[in-house]
């Protein structure tokens, strides 16, 4: 009998060796080494997380919070190191989406028979 967790752990090791993961890892390092970029990104992430928490809790998001979030996003996107990191993350996300499609395929096949 196969141990799915051993297989998934092997997949994780392979995932870390992909050029896309290595590119993201390098881009994260570049951002972390630049104090301005790091602070911009930390603020951007904090604003995102705070808004997501409010949404999950069913709280209204105020207009000034949205304006602040947009400004934080704009500042982050103007930093070339952050945009390079976000682009690397999007490239890696494509692999994750494909792996997810492959993992879900057996379930989809089961339901196609109905």
Coordinates of C-alpha atoms in Angstrom, one line a residue:
X1 CA 0.0 0.0 0.0
X2 CA 1.3 3.4 -0.9
X3 CA 1.9 6.1 1.7
X4 CA 0.6 9.3 0.1
X5 CA 2.5 11.4 2.6
X6 CA 5.8 10.0 1.5
X7 CA 4.9 10.8 -2.1
X8 CA 3.8 14.4 -1.2
X9 CA 7.0 14.9 0.7
X10 CA 9.0 13.8 -2.3
X11 CA 7.0 16.2 -4.4
X12 CA 7.9 19.0 -2.0
X13 CA 11.6 18.3 -2.4
X14 CA 11.2 18.4 -6.2
X15 CA 9.1 21.5 -6.0
X16 CA 11.9 23.3 -4.1
X17 CA 14.3 22.4 -7.0
X18 CA 12.2 24.0 -9.7
X19 CA 13.6 27.1 -11.5
X20 CA 10.4 28.9 -10.5
X21 CA 10.9 28.2 -6.8
X22 CA 14.5 29.1 -6.9
X23 CA 13.7 32.4 -8.7
X24 CA 11.1 33.2 -6.0
X25 CA 13.6 32.3 -3.3
X26 CA 16.2 34.6 -4.9
X27 CA 13.7 37.5 -5.3
X28 CA 12.5 37.2 -1.7
X29 CA 16.2 37.4 -0.6
X30 CA 16.7 40.6 -2.7
X31 CA 13.6 42.2 -1.0
X32 CA 14.7 41.2 2.4
X33 CA 18.2 42.7 1.9
X34 CA 16.7 46.1 0.9
X35 CA 15.3 47.9 3.9
X36 CA 13.0 50.2 1.9
X37 CA 11.6 47.3 -0.2
X38 CA 11.2 45.2 2.9
X39 CA 9.3 47.8 4.8
X40 CA 7.0 48.6 1.8
X41 CA 6.3 44.9 1.4
X42 CA 5.6 44.3 5.1
X43 CA 3.2 47.2 5.2
X44 CA 1.5 46.0 2.0
X45 CA 1.1 42.5 3.5
X46 CA -0.2 43.8 6.8
X47 CA -2.8 45.9 5.1
X48 CA -3.9 42.9 3.0
X49 CA -4.1 40.7 6.0
X50 CA -6.0 43.2 8.1
X51 CA -8.6 43.7 5.3
X52 CA -9.0 40.0 4.8
X53 CA -9.6 39.5 8.5
X54 CA -12.3 42.2 8.5
X55 CA -14.0 40.5 5.5
X56 CA -13.9 37.1 7.2
X57 CA -15.4 38.5 10.3
X58 CA -18.2 40.1 8.3
X59 CA -17.0 43.6 9.2
X60 CA -17.4 46.6 6.8
X61 CA -14.3 48.0 5.2
X62 CA -14.2 51.7 5.5
X63 CA -13.5 54.0 2.6
X64 CA -10.3 55.3 4.2
X65 CA -9.1 51.8 4.7
X66 CA -9.6 51.0 1.0
X67 CA -7.8 54.2 0.0
X68 CA -4.9 53.4 2.3
X69 CA -4.8 49.8 0.9
X70 CA -4.7 51.1 -2.6
X71 CA -1.8 53.5 -1.7
X72 CA 0.1 50.8 0.0
X73 CA -0.3 48.6 -3.1
X74 CA 0.8 51.3 -5.4
X75 CA 3.9 52.0 -3.4
X76 CA 4.8 48.4 -3.3
X77 CA 4.2 48.0 -7.1
X78 CA 6.4 50.9 -7.8
X79 CA 9.4 49.1 -6.2
X80 CA 11.0 47.0 -8.9
X81 CA 12.3 44.5 -6.4
X82 CA 8.9 43.9 -5.0
X83 CA 7.3 43.6 -8.5
X84 CA 10.0 41.1 -9.5
X85 CA 9.2 39.1 -6.4
X86 CA 5.5 39.1 -7.1
X87 CA 6.1 38.1 -10.7
X88 CA 8.2 35.2 -9.5
X89 CA 5.4 34.2 -7.1
X90 CA 2.9 34.3 -10.0
X91 CA 5.1 32.1 -12.1
X92 CA 5.4 29.6 -9.2
X93 CA 1.6 29.7 -8.7
X94 CA 1.2 28.4 -12.3
X95 CA 3.0 25.2 -11.2
X96 CA 0.9 24.9 -8.1
X97 CA -2.3 25.3 -10.1
X98 CA -1.2 22.6 -12.5
X99 CA -0.3 20.2 -9.7
X100 CA -3.7 20.9 -8.1
X101 CA -5.4 20.1 -11.5
X102 CA -3.5 16.8 -11.7
X103 CA -4.4 15.9 -8.1
X104 CA -8.1 16.7 -8.6
X105 CA -8.3 14.8 -11.9
X106 CA -9.1 11.4 -10.4
X107 CA -12.0 12.9 -8.5
X108 CA -13.3 14.7 -11.6
X109 CA -13.1 11.4 -13.6
X110 CA -15.2 9.7 -11.0
X111 CA -18.0 12.2 -11.3
X112 CA -17.8 12.3 -15.1
X113 CA -19.4 8.8 -15.1
X114 CA -22.7 10.2 -13.9

